[in-house]
Coordinates of C-alpha atoms in Angstrom, one line a residue:
Chain H
X379 CA 0.0 0.0 0.0
X380 CA 2.9 2.3 0.6
X381 CA 2.9 2.9 -3.2
X382 CA -0.4 4.7 -2.7
X383 CA 1.0 6.8 0.1
X384 CA 3.8 7.9 -2.1
X385 CA 1.2 9.4 -4.5
X386 CA -1.2 10.7 -1.9
X387 CA -1.6 14.2 -3.4
X388 CA -2.7 12.9 -6.8
X389 CA -5.0 10.3 -5.2
X390 CA -6.6 13.1 -3.3
X391 CA -7.0 15.1 -6.5
X392 CA -8.6 12.1 -8.2
X393 CA -10.9 11.6 -5.2
X394 CA -12.0 15.2 -5.3
X395 CA -12.9 14.9 -9.0
X396 CA -14.8 11.6 -8.4
X397 CA -16.8 13.3 -5.5
X398 CA -17.5 16.3 -7.7
X399 CA -18.8 14.0 -10.5
X400 CA -20.9 12.0 -8.0
X401 CA -22.5 14.9 -6.1
X402 CA -23.1 17.1 -9.1
X403 CA -24.4 14.3 -11.3
X404 CA -26.7 13.1 -8.5
X405 CA -28.2 16.6 -8.0
X406 CA -28.7 17.0 -11.7
X407 CA -30.2 13.5 -12.0
X408 CA -32.5 14.1 -9.0
X409 CA -34.0 17.3 -10.5
X410 CA -34.3 15.7 -13.9
X411 CA -35.7 12.5 -12.4
X412 CA -38.4 14.3 -10.6
X413 CA -39.3 16.1 -13.8
X414 CA -39.5 12.9 -15.8
X415 CA -41.5 11.3 -13.1
X416 CA -44.0 14.1 -13.1
X417 CA -44.3 13.7 -16.9
X418 CA -44.9 10.0 -16.5
X419 CA -47.8 10.4 -14.1
X420 CA -49.2 13.5 -15.8
X421 CA -52.8 13.5 -17.0
X422 CA -51.5 14.7 -20.4
X423 CA -50.9 11.7 -22.7
X424 CA -48.1 13.4 -24.8
X425 CA -46.1 14.2 -21.6
X426 CA -46.6 10.6 -20.4
X427 CA -45.3 9.2 -23.7
X428 CA -42.3 11.6 -23.7
X429 CA -41.4 10.5 -20.1
X430 CA -41.7 6.9 -21.0
X431 CA -39.6 7.4 -24.1
X432 CA -36.9 9.2 -22.0
X433 CA -36.6 6.3 -19.5
X434 CA -36.6 3.6 -22.2
X435 CA -34.0 5.5 -24.2
X436 CA -31.5 6.1 -21.5
X437 CA -31.9 2.8 -19.7
X438 CA -31.2 1.0 -22.9
X439 CA -28.0 2.8 -23.9
X440 CA -24.6 2.2 -22.3
X441 CA -23.3 5.2 -20.4
X442 CA -19.9 4.9 -22.0
X443 CA -21.4 5.3 -25.5
X444 CA -23.4 8.3 -24.4
X445 CA -20.2 9.9 -22.9
X446 CA -18.2 9.3 -26.0
X447 CA -20.9 10.5 -28.3
X448 CA -21.4 13.7 -26.3
X449 CA -17.7 14.3 -26.0
X450 CA -17.1 14.1 -29.8
X451 CA -20.6 15.0 -31.0
X452 CA -21.3 18.2 -29.1
X453 CA -18.3 20.2 -30.5
X454 CA -19.5 19.2 -34.0
X455 CA -22.7 21.1 -33.4
X456 CA -20.8 24.0 -31.8
X457 CA -21.2 23.2 -28.2
X458 CA -17.9 23.3 -26.3
X459 CA -17.6 22.4 -22.7
X460 CA -15.1 21.2 -20.2
X461 CA -14.9 17.4 -20.2
X462 CA -15.8 17.4 -16.5
X463 CA -19.0 19.4 -17.3
X464 CA -19.8 17.2 -20.2
X465 CA -19.4 14.1 -18.0
X466 CA -21.6 15.6 -15.2
X467 CA -24.4 16.5 -17.7
X468 CA -24.3 13.1 -19.4
X469 CA -24.2 11.1 -16.2
X470 CA -27.1 13.3 -14.9
X471 CA -29.2 12.6 -17.9
X472 CA -28.4 8.9 -17.8
X473 CA -29.0 8.4 -14.1
X474 CA -32.2 10.5 -14.2
X475 CA -33.9 7.6 -16.1
X476 CA -33.1 5.3 -13.2
X477 CA -34.2 7.8 -10.6
X478 CA -37.4 8.4 -12.5
X479 CA -38.1 4.7 -12.6
X480 CA -37.5 4.3 -8.8
X481 CA -39.7 7.4 -8.1
X482 CA -42.5 6.1 -10.3
X483 CA -42.6 2.8 -8.4
X484 CA -42.8 5.0 -5.2
X485 CA -45.7 7.0 -6.7
X486 CA -47.5 3.8 -7.6
X487 CA -47.2 2.7 -4.0
X488 CA -49.0 5.8 -2.7
X489 CA -52.7 5.1 -2.4
X490 CA -55.0 6.5 -5.1
X491 CA -57.1 8.1 -2.4
X492 CA -54.2 10.5 -1.5
X493 CA -54.2 12.1 -4.9
X494 CA -58.0 12.2 -5.0
X495 CA -58.2 13.9 -1.6
X496 CA -55.6 16.5 -2.7
X497 CA -57.5 17.2 -5.9
X498 CA -60.8 17.3 -4.1
X499 CA -59.4 20.1 -1.9
X500 CA -58.6 22.2 -5.0
X501 CA -54.9 21.5 -5.3
X502 CA -53.7 21.5 -8.9
X503 CA -52.0 18.4 -10.3
X504 CA -48.6 20.0 -9.7
X505 CA -49.4 20.9 -6.1
X506 CA -50.8 17.4 -5.4
X507 CA -47.7 15.8 -6.8
X508 CA -45.3 18.1 -4.9
X509 CA -47.0 18.4 -1.5
X510 CA -48.8 15.1 -1.2
X511 CA -47.6 12.3 -3.6
X512 CA -43.9 12.8 -4.0
X513 CA -43.1 13.2 -0.3
X514 CA -44.8 9.9 0.4
X515 CA -43.3 8.3 -2.7
X516 CA -39.8 9.4 -1.7
X517 CA -40.2 7.7 1.7
X518 CA -40.8 4.3 0.1
X519 CA -37.8 4.5 -2.3
X520 CA -35.0 5.8 -0.1
X521 CA -33.2 2.4 -0.3
X522 CA -33.5 2.0 -4.1
X523 CA -32.4 5.6 -4.4
X524 CA -29.4 4.8 -2.3
X525 CA -28.5 1.9 -4.6
X526 CA -28.8 4.2 -7.6
X527 CA -26.4 6.7 -5.9
X528 CA -23.9 3.9 -5.3
X529 CA -24.2 2.7 -8.9
X530 CA -23.8 6.3 -10.0
X531 CA -20.6 6.6 -7.9
X532 CA -19.2 3.6 -9.6
X533 CA -20.3 4.8 -13.1
X534 CA -18.4 8.1 -12.7
X535 CA -15.2 6.3 -13.5
X536 CA -16.4 6.0 -17.1
X537 CA -15.7 9.8 -17.3
X538 CA -12.1 8.7 -17.6
X539 CA -12.9 7.7 -21.2
X540 CA -13.4 11.4 -22.1
X541 CA -10.2 12.7 -20.5
X542 CA -11.6 13.5 -17.0
X543 CA -8.9 12.5 -14.5
X544 CA -10.9 11.0 -11.7
X545 CA -9.8 8.6 -9.0
X546 CA -9.6 5.6 -11.3
X547 CA -7.7 7.5 -14.0
X548 CA -5.2 8.7 -11.4
X549 CA -4.7 5.1 -10.3
X550 CA -4.1 4.1 -13.9
X551 CA -1.5 6.8 -14.2
X552 CA 0.3 5.9 -11.0
X553 CA 0.3 2.3 -12.2
X554 CA 2.0 3.4 -15.5
X555 CA 4.9 4.7 -13.4
X556 CA 5.0 2.2 -10.6
X557 CA 3.7 -1.0 -12.3
X558 CA 2.1 -2.3 -9.1
X559 CA -1.5 -2.9 -10.2
X560 CA -2.6 -5.0 -7.2
X561 CA -1.9 -2.7 -4.3
X562 CA -2.9 0.4 -6.3
X563 CA -6.3 -0.9 -7.4
X564 CA -7.0 -2.6 -4.1
X565 CA -6.4 0.7 -2.4
X566 CA -8.6 2.6 -4.9
X567 CA -11.3 0.0 -4.7
X568 CA -11.4 0.4 -0.9
X569 CA -11.9 4.2 -1.4
X570 CA -14.9 3.5 -3.6
X571 CA -16.2 1.0 -1.1
X572 CA -15.9 3.6 1.6
X573 CA -18.0 6.1 -0.4
X574 CA -20.6 3.5 -1.1
X575 CA -20.9 2.4 2.5
X576 CA -21.2 6.0 3.5
X577 CA -24.1 6.4 1.2
X578 CA -25.6 3.2 2.5
X579 CA -25.3 4.3 6.0
X580 CA -27.0 7.7 5.3
X581 CA -29.9 6.1 3.4
X582 CA -30.4 3.5 6.1
X583 CA -30.6 6.2 8.7
X584 CA -32.9 8.3 6.5
X585 CA -35.2 5.4 5.9
X586 CA -35.6 4.7 9.6
X587 CA -36.2 8.4 10.3
X588 CA -38.8 8.8 7.5
X589 CA -40.7 5.7 8.2
X590 CA -44.5 6.5 8.2
X591 CA -47.1 5.2 10.5
X592 CA -49.9 3.9 8.4
Chain W
X1472 CA -76.6 25.0 -5.4
X1473 CA -76.1 21.8 -7.3
X1474 CA -78.0 21.0 -10.5
X1475 CA -77.4 17.8 -12.3
X1476 CA -79.0 17.3 -15.6
X1477 CA -79.2 14.2 -17.8
X1478 CA -76.1 12.6 -16.3
X1479 CA -75.1 9.3 -18.0
X1480 CA -72.0 7.3 -17.2
X1481 CA -70.6 4.1 -18.4
X1482 CA -67.7 2.0 -17.0
X1483 CA -66.9 0.1 -20.2
X1484 CA -70.1 -1.7 -21.1
X1485 CA -71.6 -1.1 -17.7
X1486 CA -74.1 1.7 -17.6
X1487 CA -73.6 3.0 -14.0
X1488 CA -75.6 6.2 -14.1
X1489 CA -78.8 6.5 -16.2
X1490 CA -80.3 9.9 -16.9
X1491 CA -79.7 11.3 -13.4
X1492 CA -81.4 14.6 -12.7
X1493 CA -80.9 16.1 -9.3
X1494 CA -81.3 19.5 -7.7
X1495 CA -79.9 20.4 -4.3
X1496 CA -80.9 23.7 -2.9
X1497 CA -78.8 25.9 -0.7
X1498 CA -78.7 24.6 2.8
X1499 CA -80.4 21.4 1.9
X1500 CA -79.3 18.0 3.2
X1501 CA -79.8 15.3 0.6
X1502 CA -79.1 11.7 1.7
X1503 CA -78.5 9.2 -1.1
X1504 CA -79.3 5.6 -0.2
X1505 CA -79.6 2.4 -2.2
X1506 CA -78.1 -1.1 -2.6
X1507 CA -74.4 -1.5 -3.3
X1508 CA -73.6 -1.0 -7.0
X1509 CA -76.5 1.3 -7.5
X1510 CA -74.2 4.1 -8.6
X1511 CA -74.6 6.4 -5.6
X1512 CA -70.9 6.7 -4.9
X1513 CA -70.2 7.3 -8.6
X1514 CA -72.9 10.0 -8.6
X1515 CA -71.2 11.7 -5.6
X1516 CA -67.8 11.5 -7.3
X1517 CA -69.2 13.0 -10.4
X1518 CA -70.4 16.1 -8.5
X1519 CA -66.8 17.3 -8.1
X1520 CA -65.5 15.5 -11.2
X1521 CA -63.4 12.9 -9.5
X1522 CA -65.3 10.9 -12.1
X1523 CA -66.3 12.3 -15.4
X1524 CA -69.6 11.4 -17.0
X1525 CA -69.9 10.8 -20.7
X1526 CA -73.2 12.7 -20.9
X1527 CA -75.0 15.4 -19.0
X1528 CA -73.9 18.4 -16.9
X1529 CA -73.2 19.3 -13.4
X1530 CA -73.7 22.9 -12.4
X1531 CA -72.4 24.1 -9.0
X1532 CA -73.6 27.4 -7.7
X1533 CA -74.6 28.5 -11.2
X1534 CA -71.3 27.5 -12.8
X1535 CA -71.1 24.5 -15.1
X1536 CA -68.3 22.2 -13.8
X1537 CA -65.3 22.8 -16.0
X1538 CA -63.5 19.9 -17.6
X1539 CA -60.0 20.3 -16.3
X1540 CA -57.1 22.4 -15.2
X1541 CA -57.2 25.4 -12.9
X1542 CA -60.9 26.1 -13.3
X1543 CA -61.7 22.6 -12.1
X1544 CA -59.3 23.0 -9.2
X1545 CA -61.1 26.2 -8.3
X1546 CA -64.5 24.5 -8.4
X1547 CA -63.2 21.7 -6.2
X1548 CA -61.9 24.1 -3.6
X1549 CA -65.6 25.2 -3.1
X1550 CA -66.8 21.6 -2.8
X1551 CA -65.7 19.7 0.3
X1552 CA -65.4 16.0 0.1
X1553 CA -65.2 13.3 2.7
X1554 CA -64.2 9.8 1.6
X1555 CA -65.0 6.4 2.9
X1556 CA -61.3 5.7 3.6
X1557 CA -60.6 9.2 5.1
X1558 CA -57.6 9.7 2.8
X1559 CA -55.8 12.0 5.3
X1560 CA -52.3 12.8 4.0
X1561 CA -50.2 10.1 5.8
X1562 CA -47.0 12.0 6.0
X1563 CA -48.5 15.2 7.5
X1564 CA -49.8 15.8 11.0
X1565 CA -53.5 16.4 11.5
X1566 CA -52.9 20.1 11.7
X1567 CA -50.8 20.1 8.5
X1568 CA -53.5 18.1 6.8
X1569 CA -56.0 20.9 7.5
X1570 CA -53.7 23.9 6.7
X1571 CA -52.2 22.7 3.4
X1572 CA -55.1 23.5 1.1
X1573 CA -56.1 26.9 2.7
X1574 CA -52.5 28.0 2.4
X1575 CA -51.7 26.7 -1.0
X1576 CA -55.0 27.1 -2.7
X1577 CA -56.5 30.1 -0.9
X1578 CA -53.3 31.8 0.0
X1579 CA -54.2 32.1 3.6
X1580 CA -51.2 32.9 5.9
X1581 CA -49.9 30.1 8.2
X1582 CA -50.9 31.6 11.5
X1583 CA -54.4 32.2 10.3
X1584 CA -54.7 28.7 8.7
X1585 CA -53.5 27.2 11.9
X1586 CA -56.0 29.2 14.0
X1587 CA -58.9 28.1 11.8
X1588 CA -57.6 24.5 11.9
X1589 CA -57.5 24.5 15.7
X1590 CA -61.0 25.9 15.8
X1591 CA -62.3 23.3 13.5
X1592 CA -60.5 20.5 15.3
X1593 CA -62.1 21.6 18.6
X1594 CA -65.5 21.7 16.8
X1595 CA -65.2 18.1 15.7
X1596 CA -64.0 17.2 19.1
X1597 CA -60.3 16.2 18.5
X1598 CA -58.5 19.4 19.5
X1599 CA -55.8 17.5 21.3
X1600 CA -54.8 15.4 18.3
X1601 CA -53.5 18.3 16.2
X1602 CA -49.8 17.3 16.4
X1603 CA -50.4 13.6 15.6
X1604 CA -50.0 11.7 12.4
X1605 CA -53.1 10.2 10.9
X1606 CA -51.8 6.7 11.6
X1607 CA -51.8 7.4 15.3
X1608 CA -55.6 8.2 15.3
X1609 CA -58.6 5.9 15.5
X1610 CA -60.8 5.6 12.4
X1611 CA -63.4 7.8 14.0
X1612 CA -60.9 10.5 14.8
X1613 CA -59.4 10.3 11.3
X1614 CA -62.7 10.8 9.7
X1615 CA -63.5 13.8 11.9
X1616 CA -60.1 15.2 11.0
X1617 CA -61.0 14.7 7.4
X1618 CA -64.2 16.6 7.9
X1619 CA -62.3 19.4 9.5
X1620 CA -59.9 19.4 6.6
X1621 CA -62.7 19.8 4.1
X1622 CA -64.4 22.5 6.2
X1623 CA -61.2 24.5 6.4
X1624 CA -61.7 25.5 2.7
X1625 CA -65.1 27.0 3.7
X1626 CA -66.9 25.0 1.0
X1627 CA -70.3 25.9 -0.4
X1628 CA -71.2 22.2 -0.4
X1629 CA -70.0 19.1 1.4
X1630 CA -70.1 15.7 -0.2
X1631 CA -69.9 12.6 1.9
X1632 CA -69.1 9.4 0.2
X1633 CA -70.0 6.6 2.7
X1634 CA -68.2 8.4 5.5
X1635 CA -68.9 5.7 8.1
X1636 CA -68.6 2.5 6.0
X1637 CA -65.0 1.9 6.9
X1638 CA -65.5 2.6 10.7
X1639 CA -65.8 0.2 13.6
X1640 CA -69.4 0.3 14.8
X1641 CA -68.6 2.1 18.0
X1642 CA -67.1 5.0 16.1
X1643 CA -69.9 5.6 13.7
X1644 CA -71.8 7.7 16.2
X1645 CA -69.1 10.2 16.7
X1646 CA -68.8 10.9 13.0
X1647 CA -72.6 11.1 12.4
X1648 CA -72.9 13.5 15.4
X1649 CA -70.4 15.9 13.6
X1650 CA -72.4 15.6 10.4
X1651 CA -75.7 16.1 12.1
X1652 CA -74.2 19.3 13.7
X1653 CA -73.1 20.5 10.3
X1654 CA -76.5 19.9 8.8
X1655 CA -78.1 21.8 11.7
X1656 CA -75.8 24.7 11.0
X1657 CA -77.2 25.0 7.5
X1658 CA -74.4 23.4 5.4
X1659 CA -75.5 22.2 2.0
X1660 CA -74.8 18.5 2.1
X1661 CA -75.0 15.4 -0.2
X1662 CA -74.5 12.3 1.8
X1663 CA -74.1 8.8 0.4
X1664 CA -74.6 6.4 3.3
X1665 CA -76.1 3.2 4.6
X1666 CA -77.0 4.8 7.9
X1667 CA -80.8 4.9 7.8
X1668 CA -81.0 6.4 11.2
X1669 CA -79.0 9.4 10.0
X1670 CA -81.0 9.7 6.9
X1671 CA -84.2 9.8 8.9
X1672 CA -82.8 12.2 11.4
X1673 CA -80.8 14.7 9.4
X1674 CA -82.0 14.6 5.8
X1675 CA -84.3 17.1 4.2
X1676 CA -84.7 14.7 1.4
X1677 CA -83.9 11.1 0.8
X1678 CA -82.9 10.0 -2.7
X1679 CA -83.2 6.3 -3.4
X1680 CA -81.0 4.9 -6.2
X1681 CA -81.0 1.5 -7.8
X1682 CA -79.3 0.2 -11.0
X1683 CA -77.9 3.6 -11.8
X1684 CA -81.2 5.4 -11.6
X1685 CA -83.0 7.6 -9.1
X1686 CA -86.0 5.5 -8.3
X1687 CA -87.7 7.5 -5.7
X1688 CA -87.1 10.6 -3.6
X1689 CA -88.9 12.5 -0.9
X1690 CA -88.9 13.7 2.7
X1691 CA -87.4 11.1 5.0
X1692 CA -90.6 10.4 7.0
X1693 CA -92.6 9.9 3.9
X1694 CA -90.0 7.8 2.2
X1695 CA -89.3 5.5 5.2
X1696 CA -92.9 5.1 6.2
X1697 CA -94.6 4.9 2.9
X1698 CA -92.2 4.0 0.1
X1699 CA -93.9 4.4 -3.3
X1700 CA -92.0 1.8 -5.4
X1701 CA -91.5 -1.9 -5.0
X1702 CA -87.8 -1.5 -5.4
X1703 CA -87.6 0.9 -2.4
X1704 CA -90.0 -1.2 -0.3
X1705 CA -87.9 -4.3 -1.0
X1706 CA -84.7 -2.4 -0.1
X1707 CA -86.1 -1.0 3.1
X1708 CA -87.5 -4.4 4.1
X1709 CA -84.0 -5.8 3.9
X1710 CA -82.1 -3.0 5.7
X1711 CA -84.6 -2.0 8.4
X1712 CA -85.4 -5.5 9.8
X1713 CA -82.1 -5.8 11.6

């Protein structure tokens, strides 16, 4: 492991990039995921179809392909962005499909009467969703959302393919110099495991806190 | 206050409402009774458009019920509804259940909404339960909270869709008492129920439905003592003997 300690500053740099990718992509995916969920349960047929198409499209395409396409394709149509920003946007769009799917199963688990009561009180569809349905849906999908965040954390390493130097990319570079793949990647693996168990811990706590008496 | 004209509704092939005409005057208490599957709940849900009918119109306070969107939300704000299964918002306290719609729909300030909510909770006899979640209340208390929630919007009409059908027998009385009090205060009410005692006591008019039609209607004393149709006689014979 001492090989890692020798390169601590770059490992740290890589970790910071990985955390940036994770946090920013999750926030983007959360906002987009809620929007797509709203579309999928909307009373308007066209919006429902668009929402479904979104989820189908992005769940059925590999993230790596999307990243590479965006990295090389966007400049072609005149959009230039930092690789890090491109990666965050693409990962957000991709993971939003998974978040939307989890949220929709949560929405389905909320009794039909809750929405009816909200509408009967004069709340609009948006208000019913925001104040009544989503808060309850969220409580039932804390654990699946945690799993999505963990998967997202692991997926961030694909950003290395479009020249973002994250934790894994730093590890590869160190290995080019040191040629000690086992200790380097065991160490880096442990760092990812630590992030994942942190996420698992927080969602576990959240789930217990938010449990509803029914 | 409510005028229903020529309402027809189908669930697929099933014709659940047939040519319903109904007029409810301001301050009137109309109790709708009838066998299960007669369409009475569906009629109740059509009045605030939780169900849409294929034919006919519903006019509330002179305004034809709009089809969708904000107009419909505005109409619903004026029509209180109480459900069989209470449908209190499970993640909110009783107080929050009551203040949500006045604040978000009517734009009432939080202190004022909370003051009104506490008054209403006291009125339905559960003033001490304000801070609890619905799951911590008994069925009777939940239904009374649901009535308070509907009243907080200061509705012009209250609809009750079998409000006591999901309750344990010993809790039916407390909910009916609240409803009787409301009726006495002059609230316009449409009540779908199986509680014949309530119909006799609180109704200005009883509407008897069977097979999606209004078969007979009249003052409760007349209806219960001298039903005019075989269908009503048959129904009353079955429900009043025990």
